[in-house]
mmCIF file of C-alpha atoms and ligand atoms in Angstrom:
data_model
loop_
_atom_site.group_PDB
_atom_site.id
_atom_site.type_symbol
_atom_site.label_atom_id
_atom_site.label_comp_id
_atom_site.label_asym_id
_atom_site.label_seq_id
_atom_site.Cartn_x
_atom_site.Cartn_y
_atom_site.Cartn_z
ATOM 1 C CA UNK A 128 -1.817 282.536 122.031
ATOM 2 C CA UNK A 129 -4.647 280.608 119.821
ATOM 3 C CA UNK A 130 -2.090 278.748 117.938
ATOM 4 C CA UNK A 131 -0.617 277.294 120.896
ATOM 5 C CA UNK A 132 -3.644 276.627 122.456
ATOM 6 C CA UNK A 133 -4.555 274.834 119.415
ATOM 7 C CA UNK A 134 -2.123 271.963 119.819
ATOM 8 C CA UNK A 135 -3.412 271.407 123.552
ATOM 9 C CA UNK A 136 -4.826 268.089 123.733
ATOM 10 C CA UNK A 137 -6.746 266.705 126.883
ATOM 11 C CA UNK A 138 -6.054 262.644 127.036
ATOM 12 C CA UNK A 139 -8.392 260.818 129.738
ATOM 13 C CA UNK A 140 -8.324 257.925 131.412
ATOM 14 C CA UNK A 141 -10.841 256.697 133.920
ATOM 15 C CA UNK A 142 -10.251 253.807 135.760
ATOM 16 C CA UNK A 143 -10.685 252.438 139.727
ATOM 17 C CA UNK A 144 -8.398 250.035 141.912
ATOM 18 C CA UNK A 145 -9.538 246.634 143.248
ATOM 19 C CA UNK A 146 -9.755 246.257 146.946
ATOM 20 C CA UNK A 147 -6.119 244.445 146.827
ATOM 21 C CA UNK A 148 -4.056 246.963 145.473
ATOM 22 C CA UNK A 149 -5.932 249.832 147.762
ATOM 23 C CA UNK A 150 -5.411 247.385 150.657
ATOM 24 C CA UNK A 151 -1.461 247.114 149.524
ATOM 25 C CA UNK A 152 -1.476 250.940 149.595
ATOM 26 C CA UNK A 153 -3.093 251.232 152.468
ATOM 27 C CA UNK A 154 -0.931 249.141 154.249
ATOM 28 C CA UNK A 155 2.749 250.390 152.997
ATOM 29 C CA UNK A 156 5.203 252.045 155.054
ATOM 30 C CA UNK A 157 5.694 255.786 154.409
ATOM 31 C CA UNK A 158 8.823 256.790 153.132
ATOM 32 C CA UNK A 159 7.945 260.227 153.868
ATOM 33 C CA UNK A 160 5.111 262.071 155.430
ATOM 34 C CA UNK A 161 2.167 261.466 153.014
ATOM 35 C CA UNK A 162 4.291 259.504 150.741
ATOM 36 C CA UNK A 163 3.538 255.628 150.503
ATOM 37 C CA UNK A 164 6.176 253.083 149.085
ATOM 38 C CA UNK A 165 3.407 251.488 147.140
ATOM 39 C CA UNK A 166 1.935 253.805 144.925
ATOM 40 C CA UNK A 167 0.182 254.234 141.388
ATOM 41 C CA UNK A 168 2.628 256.056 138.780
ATOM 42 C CA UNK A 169 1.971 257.531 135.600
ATOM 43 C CA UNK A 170 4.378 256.839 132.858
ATOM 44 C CA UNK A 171 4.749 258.647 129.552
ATOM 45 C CA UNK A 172 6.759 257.834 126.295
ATOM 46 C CA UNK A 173 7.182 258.087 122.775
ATOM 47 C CA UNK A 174 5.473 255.441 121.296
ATOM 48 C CA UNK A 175 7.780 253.996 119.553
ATOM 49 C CA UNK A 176 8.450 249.542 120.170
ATOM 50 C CA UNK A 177 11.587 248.918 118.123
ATOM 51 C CA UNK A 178 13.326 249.423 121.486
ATOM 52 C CA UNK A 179 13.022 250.326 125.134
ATOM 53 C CA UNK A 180 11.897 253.692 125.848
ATOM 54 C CA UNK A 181 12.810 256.330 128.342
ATOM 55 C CA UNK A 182 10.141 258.069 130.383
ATOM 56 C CA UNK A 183 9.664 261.053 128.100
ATOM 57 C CA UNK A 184 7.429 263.958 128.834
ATOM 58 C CA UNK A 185 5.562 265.618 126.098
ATOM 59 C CA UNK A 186 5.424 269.474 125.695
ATOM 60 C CA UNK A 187 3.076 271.539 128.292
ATOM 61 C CA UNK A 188 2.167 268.677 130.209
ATOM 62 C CA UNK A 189 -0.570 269.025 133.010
ATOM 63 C CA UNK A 190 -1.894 265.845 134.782
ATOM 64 C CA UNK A 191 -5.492 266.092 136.741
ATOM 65 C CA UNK A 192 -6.435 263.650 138.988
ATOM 66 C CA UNK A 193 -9.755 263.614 139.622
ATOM 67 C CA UNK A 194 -10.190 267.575 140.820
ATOM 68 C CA UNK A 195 -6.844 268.213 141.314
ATOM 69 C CA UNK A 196 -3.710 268.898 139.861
ATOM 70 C CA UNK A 197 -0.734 266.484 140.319
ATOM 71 C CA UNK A 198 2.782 268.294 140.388
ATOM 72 C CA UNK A 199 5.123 266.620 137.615
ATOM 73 C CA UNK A 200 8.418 266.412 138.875
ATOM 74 C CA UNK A 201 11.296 267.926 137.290
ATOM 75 C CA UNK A 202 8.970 269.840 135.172
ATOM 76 C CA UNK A 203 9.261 273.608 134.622
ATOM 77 C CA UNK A 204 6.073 275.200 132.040
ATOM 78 C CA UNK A 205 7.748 276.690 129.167
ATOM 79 C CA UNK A 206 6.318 279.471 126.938
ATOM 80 C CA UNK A 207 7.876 277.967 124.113
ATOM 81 C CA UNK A 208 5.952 276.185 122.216
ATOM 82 C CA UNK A 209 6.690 272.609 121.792
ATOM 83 C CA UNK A 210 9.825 272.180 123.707
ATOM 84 C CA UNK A 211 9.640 268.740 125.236
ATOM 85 C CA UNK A 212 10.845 268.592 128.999
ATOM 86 C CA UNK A 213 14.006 267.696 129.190
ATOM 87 C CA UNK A 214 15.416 263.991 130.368
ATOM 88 C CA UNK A 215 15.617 262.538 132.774
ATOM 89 C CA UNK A 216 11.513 262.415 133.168
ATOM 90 C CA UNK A 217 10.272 260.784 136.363
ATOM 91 C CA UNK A 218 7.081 258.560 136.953
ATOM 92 C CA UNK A 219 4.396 260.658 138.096
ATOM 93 C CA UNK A 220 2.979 259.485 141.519
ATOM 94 C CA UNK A 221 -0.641 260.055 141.874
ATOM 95 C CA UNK A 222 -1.646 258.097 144.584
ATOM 96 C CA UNK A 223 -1.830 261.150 147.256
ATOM 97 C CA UNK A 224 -4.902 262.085 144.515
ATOM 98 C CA UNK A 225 -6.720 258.956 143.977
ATOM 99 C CA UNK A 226 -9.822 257.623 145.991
ATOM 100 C CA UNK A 227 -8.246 254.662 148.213
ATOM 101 C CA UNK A 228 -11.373 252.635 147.474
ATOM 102 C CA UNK A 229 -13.569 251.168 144.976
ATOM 103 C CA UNK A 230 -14.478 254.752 143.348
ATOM 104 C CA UNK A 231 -13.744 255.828 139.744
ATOM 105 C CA UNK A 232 -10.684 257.973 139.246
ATOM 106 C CA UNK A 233 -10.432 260.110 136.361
ATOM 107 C CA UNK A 234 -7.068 261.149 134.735
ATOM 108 C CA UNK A 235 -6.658 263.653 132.375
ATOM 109 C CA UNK A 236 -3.431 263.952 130.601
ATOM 110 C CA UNK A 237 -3.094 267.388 128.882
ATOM 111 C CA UNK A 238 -0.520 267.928 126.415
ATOM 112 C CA UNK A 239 1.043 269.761 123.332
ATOM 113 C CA UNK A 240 0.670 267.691 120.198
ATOM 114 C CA UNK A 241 3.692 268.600 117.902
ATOM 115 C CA UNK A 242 3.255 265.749 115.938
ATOM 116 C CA UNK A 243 4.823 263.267 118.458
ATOM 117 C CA UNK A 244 3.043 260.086 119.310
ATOM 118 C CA UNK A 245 3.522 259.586 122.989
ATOM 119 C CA UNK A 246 2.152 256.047 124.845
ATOM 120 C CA UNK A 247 1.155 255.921 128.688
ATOM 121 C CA UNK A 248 0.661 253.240 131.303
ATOM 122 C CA UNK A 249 -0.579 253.385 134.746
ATOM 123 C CA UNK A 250 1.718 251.109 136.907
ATOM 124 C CA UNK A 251 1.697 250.134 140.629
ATOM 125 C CA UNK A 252 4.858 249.835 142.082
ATOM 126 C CA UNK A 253 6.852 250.080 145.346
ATOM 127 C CA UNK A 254 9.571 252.494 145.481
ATOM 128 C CA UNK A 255 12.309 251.366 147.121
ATOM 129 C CA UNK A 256 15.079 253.462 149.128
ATOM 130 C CA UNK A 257 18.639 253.599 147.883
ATOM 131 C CA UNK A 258 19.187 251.493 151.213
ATOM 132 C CA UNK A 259 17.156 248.687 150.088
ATOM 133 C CA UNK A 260 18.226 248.535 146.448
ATOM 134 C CA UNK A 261 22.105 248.339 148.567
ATOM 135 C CA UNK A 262 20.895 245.239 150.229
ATOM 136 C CA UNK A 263 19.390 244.069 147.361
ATOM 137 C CA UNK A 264 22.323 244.991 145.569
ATOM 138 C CA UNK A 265 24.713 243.047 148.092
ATOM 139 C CA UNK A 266 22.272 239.950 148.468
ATOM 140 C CA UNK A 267 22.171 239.405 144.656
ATOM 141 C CA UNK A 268 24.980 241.418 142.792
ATOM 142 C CA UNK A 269 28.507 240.602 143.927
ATOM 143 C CA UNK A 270 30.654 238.931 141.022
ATOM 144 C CA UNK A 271 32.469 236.210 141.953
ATOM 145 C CA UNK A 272 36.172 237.391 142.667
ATOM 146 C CA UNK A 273 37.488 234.056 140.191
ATOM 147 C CA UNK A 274 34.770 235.840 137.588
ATOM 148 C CA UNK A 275 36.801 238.974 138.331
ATOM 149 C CA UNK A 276 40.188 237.809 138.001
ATOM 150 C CA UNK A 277 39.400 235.922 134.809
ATOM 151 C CA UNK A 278 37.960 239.326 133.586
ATOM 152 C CA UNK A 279 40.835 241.500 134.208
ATOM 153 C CA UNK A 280 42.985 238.135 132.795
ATOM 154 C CA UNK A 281 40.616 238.771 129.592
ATOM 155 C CA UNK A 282 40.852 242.742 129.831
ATOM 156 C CA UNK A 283 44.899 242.211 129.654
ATOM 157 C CA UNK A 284 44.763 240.155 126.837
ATOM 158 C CA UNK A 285 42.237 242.237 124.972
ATOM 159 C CA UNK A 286 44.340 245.515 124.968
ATOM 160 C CA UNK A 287 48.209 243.854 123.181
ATOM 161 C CA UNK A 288 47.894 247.528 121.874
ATOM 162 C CA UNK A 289 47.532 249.255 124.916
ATOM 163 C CA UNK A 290 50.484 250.980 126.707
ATOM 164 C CA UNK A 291 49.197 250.301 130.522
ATOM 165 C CA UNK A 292 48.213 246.833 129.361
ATOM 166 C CA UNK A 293 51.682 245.031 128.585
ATOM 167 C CA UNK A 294 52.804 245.072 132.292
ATOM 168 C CA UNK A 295 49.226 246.003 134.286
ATOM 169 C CA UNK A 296 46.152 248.180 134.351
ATOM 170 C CA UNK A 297 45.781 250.731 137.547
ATOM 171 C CA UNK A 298 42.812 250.901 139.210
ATOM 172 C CA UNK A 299 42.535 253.409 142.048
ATOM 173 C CA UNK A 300 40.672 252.331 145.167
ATOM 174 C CA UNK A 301 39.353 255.987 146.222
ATOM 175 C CA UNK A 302 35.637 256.586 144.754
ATOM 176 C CA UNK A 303 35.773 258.947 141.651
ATOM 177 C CA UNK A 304 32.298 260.415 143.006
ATOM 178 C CA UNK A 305 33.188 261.247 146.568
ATOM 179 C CA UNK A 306 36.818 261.111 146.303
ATOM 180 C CA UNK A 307 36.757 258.966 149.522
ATOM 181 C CA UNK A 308 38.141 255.010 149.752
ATOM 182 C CA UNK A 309 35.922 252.834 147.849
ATOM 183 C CA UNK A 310 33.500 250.474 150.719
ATOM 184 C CA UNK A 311 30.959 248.778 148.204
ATOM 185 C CA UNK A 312 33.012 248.389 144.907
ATOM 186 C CA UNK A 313 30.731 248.845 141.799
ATOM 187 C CA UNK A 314 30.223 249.270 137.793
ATOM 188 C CA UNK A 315 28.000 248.214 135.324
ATOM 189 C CA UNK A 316 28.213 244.712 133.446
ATOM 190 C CA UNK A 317 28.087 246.872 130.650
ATOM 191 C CA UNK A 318 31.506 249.206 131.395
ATOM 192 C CA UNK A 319 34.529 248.375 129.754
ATOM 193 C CA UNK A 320 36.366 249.602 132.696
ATOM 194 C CA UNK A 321 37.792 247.792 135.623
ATOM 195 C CA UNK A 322 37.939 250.771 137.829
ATOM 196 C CA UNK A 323 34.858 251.074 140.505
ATOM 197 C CA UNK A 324 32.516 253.614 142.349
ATOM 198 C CA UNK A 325 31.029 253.411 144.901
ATOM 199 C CA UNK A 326 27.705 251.618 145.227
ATOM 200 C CA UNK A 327 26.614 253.746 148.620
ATOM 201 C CA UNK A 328 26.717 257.032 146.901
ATOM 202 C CA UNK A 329 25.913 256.060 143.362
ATOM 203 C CA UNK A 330 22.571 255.034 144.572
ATOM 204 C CA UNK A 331 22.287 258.099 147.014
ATOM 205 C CA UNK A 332 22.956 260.116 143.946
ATOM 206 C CA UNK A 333 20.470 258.368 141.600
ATOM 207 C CA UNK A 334 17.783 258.437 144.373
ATOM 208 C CA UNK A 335 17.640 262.302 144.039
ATOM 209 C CA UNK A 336 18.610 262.780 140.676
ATOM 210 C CA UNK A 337 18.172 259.522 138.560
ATOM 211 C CA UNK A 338 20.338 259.704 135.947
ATOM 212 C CA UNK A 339 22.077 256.125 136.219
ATOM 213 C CA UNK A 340 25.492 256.931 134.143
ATOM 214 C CA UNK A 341 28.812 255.485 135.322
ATOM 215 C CA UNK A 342 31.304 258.310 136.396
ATOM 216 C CA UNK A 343 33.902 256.386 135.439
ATOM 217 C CA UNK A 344 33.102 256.060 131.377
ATOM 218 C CA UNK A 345 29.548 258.258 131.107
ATOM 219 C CA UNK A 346 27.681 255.760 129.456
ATOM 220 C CA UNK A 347 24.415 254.265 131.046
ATOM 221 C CA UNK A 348 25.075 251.731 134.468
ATOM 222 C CA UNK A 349 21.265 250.841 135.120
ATOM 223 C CA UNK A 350 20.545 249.372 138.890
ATOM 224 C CA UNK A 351 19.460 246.184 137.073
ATOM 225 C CA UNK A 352 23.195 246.048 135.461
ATOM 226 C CA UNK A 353 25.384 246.872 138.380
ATOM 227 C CA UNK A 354 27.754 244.488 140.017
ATOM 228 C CA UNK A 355 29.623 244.338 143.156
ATOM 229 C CA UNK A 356 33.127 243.421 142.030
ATOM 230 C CA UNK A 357 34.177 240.745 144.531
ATOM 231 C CA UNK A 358 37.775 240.620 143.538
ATOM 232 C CA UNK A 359 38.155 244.414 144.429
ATOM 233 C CA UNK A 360 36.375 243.989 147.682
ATOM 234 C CA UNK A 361 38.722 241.445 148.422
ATOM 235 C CA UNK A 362 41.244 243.443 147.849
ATOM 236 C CA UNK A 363 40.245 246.490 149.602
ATOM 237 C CA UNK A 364 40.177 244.393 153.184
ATOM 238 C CA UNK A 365 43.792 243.000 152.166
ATOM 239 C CA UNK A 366 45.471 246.474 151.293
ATOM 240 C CA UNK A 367 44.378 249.334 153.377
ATOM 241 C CA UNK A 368 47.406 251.202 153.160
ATOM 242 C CA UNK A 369 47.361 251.811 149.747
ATOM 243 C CA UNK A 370 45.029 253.972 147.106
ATOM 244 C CA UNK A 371 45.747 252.611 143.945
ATOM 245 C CA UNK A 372 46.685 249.053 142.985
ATOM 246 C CA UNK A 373 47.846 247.435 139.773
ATOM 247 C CA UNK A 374 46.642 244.016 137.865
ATOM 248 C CA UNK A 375 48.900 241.631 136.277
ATOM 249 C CA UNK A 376 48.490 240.033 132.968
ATOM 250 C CA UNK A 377 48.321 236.400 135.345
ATOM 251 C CA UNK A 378 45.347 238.143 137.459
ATOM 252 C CA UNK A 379 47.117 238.797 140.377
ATOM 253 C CA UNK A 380 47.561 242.653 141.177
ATOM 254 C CA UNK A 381 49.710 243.994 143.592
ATOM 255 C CA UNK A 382 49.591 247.732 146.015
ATOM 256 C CA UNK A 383 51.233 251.332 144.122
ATOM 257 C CA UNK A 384 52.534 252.828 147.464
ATOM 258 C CA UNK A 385 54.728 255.502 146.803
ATOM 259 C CA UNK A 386 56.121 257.458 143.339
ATOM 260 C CA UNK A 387 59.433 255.095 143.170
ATOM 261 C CA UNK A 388 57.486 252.003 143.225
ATOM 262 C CA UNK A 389 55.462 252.765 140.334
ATOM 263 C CA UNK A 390 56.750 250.895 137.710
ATOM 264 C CA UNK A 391 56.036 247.393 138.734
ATOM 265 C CA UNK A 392 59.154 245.679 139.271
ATOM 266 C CA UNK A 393 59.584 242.127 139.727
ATOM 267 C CA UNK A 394 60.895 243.078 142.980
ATOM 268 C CA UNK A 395 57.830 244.501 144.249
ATOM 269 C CA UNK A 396 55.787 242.295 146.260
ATOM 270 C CA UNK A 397 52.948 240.775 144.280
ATOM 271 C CA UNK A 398 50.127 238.814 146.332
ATOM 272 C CA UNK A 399 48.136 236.446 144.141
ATOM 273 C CA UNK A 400 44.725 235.869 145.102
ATOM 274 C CA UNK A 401 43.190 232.601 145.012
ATOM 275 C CA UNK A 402 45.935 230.433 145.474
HETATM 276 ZN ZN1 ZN B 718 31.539 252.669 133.260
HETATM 277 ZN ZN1 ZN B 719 54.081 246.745 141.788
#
């Protein structure tokens, strides 16, 4: 197919590591045989810096490392020509390919050119396990549980409109990815939603497919913009014989047990946190 072949580009890059980053390499734990947590990734995007780009790969892409070819993950060869990979693209690790030492490695980045502009960097980074970015997660992520009353104080008062919002807003304490009780409470800064997943299996789940969308609202929850909600954790140590609990316009929230205590009666007992 001459036409096709036509649009084949070869893109190289030569370029050698200094004796600290082989010597970082080197000296990395493996997270699984042959597979070092510090490694050398290739990136590829569109080139395009009015805002931050997803890795994108661009049609028929082959990457060489010196005299070998470097699987791209994800990445099926199409016959069709000029159908991009699809999303979500994954760094590239080469580091199993490169000389560990002061030689020259060559890259060569062959691709379709349909008229896209693509940009690529060469990046060392440690990959970290879905245990560490927990810990990390844990160490430097939980909100404070005032920050989280005054938010679902602010979510209350937001919503005059809503139905659920004149007497409380539900949130159910059972994971909507495993279906299992909620241990690490989570969401994005960015979610609208009070409701929570679980941070144990969302990062499970992005560690083999990285897809990093809530699965409470769909819309992007990035590692770098997840919280632990702190009021909800709270919670889930006070109430463990419930599955779903209600807020309060005051911030206070109180257990839904059973069908006949669902609408929240002044009756019902109502335990207000921080006070
Ligand atoms: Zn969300
Ligand atoms: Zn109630």
């Amino acid at each position: 197919v001459p036409q096709n072949n036509e649009k084949l580009q070869e893109s190289p890059c030569i370029f050698a590591l200094t004796p600290r980053q082989v010597e970082l390499i080197r000296n990395s734990r493996e997270l699984q045989p042959g597979v070092k947590s510090v490694q050398v990734v290739l990136r590829i995007c569109y080139t395009d810096t009015s805002s931050p780009q997803e890795d994108q790969y661009p049609p028929n892409i082959a990457v060489k490392v010196n005299h070998s070819y470097c699987s791209v993950p994800g990445y099926y060869p199409s016959n069709k020509p000029g159908v991009e990979p699809k999303r979500p693209c994954r760094p590239i690790n080469l580091t199993h390919l490169m000389y560990l030492s002061a030689a020259t490695n060559r890259i060569t980045v062959t691709w379709g050119n349909y008229g896209k502009s693509y940009s690529v960097g060469l990046y060392l980074v440690r990959q970290m396990t879905s245990a560490e970015l927990l810990q990390r997660l844990k160490t430097i992520g939980i909100k404070h549980p005032e920050l989280c009353k005054a938010l679902v104080k602010e979510k209350l008062r937001l919503d005059p409109d809503s139905e659920i919002a004149t007497t409380g807003v539900r949130v159910s304490l059972i994971c909507p990815l495993v279906k299992m009780r909620l241990s690490v409470p989570c969401r994005a800064e960015t979610c609208a939603h009070l409701q929570c997943f679980d941070a144990v299996f969302y990062l499970q789940m992005n560690e083999k497919k990285p897809t990093w969308m809530c699965p409470v609202c769909d819309k992007p929850a990035p590692y770098d913009q997840l919280i632990i909600d702190g009021l909800l954790s709270k919670i889930l140590t006070e109430c463990e014989d419930a599955d779903e609990i209600e807020y309060l316009v005051d911030g206070s929230w109180c257990p839904i047990r059973a069908e006949k205590e669902r609408s929240c009666s002044p009756q019902c007992p109502i335990l207000v946190l921080g006070e």
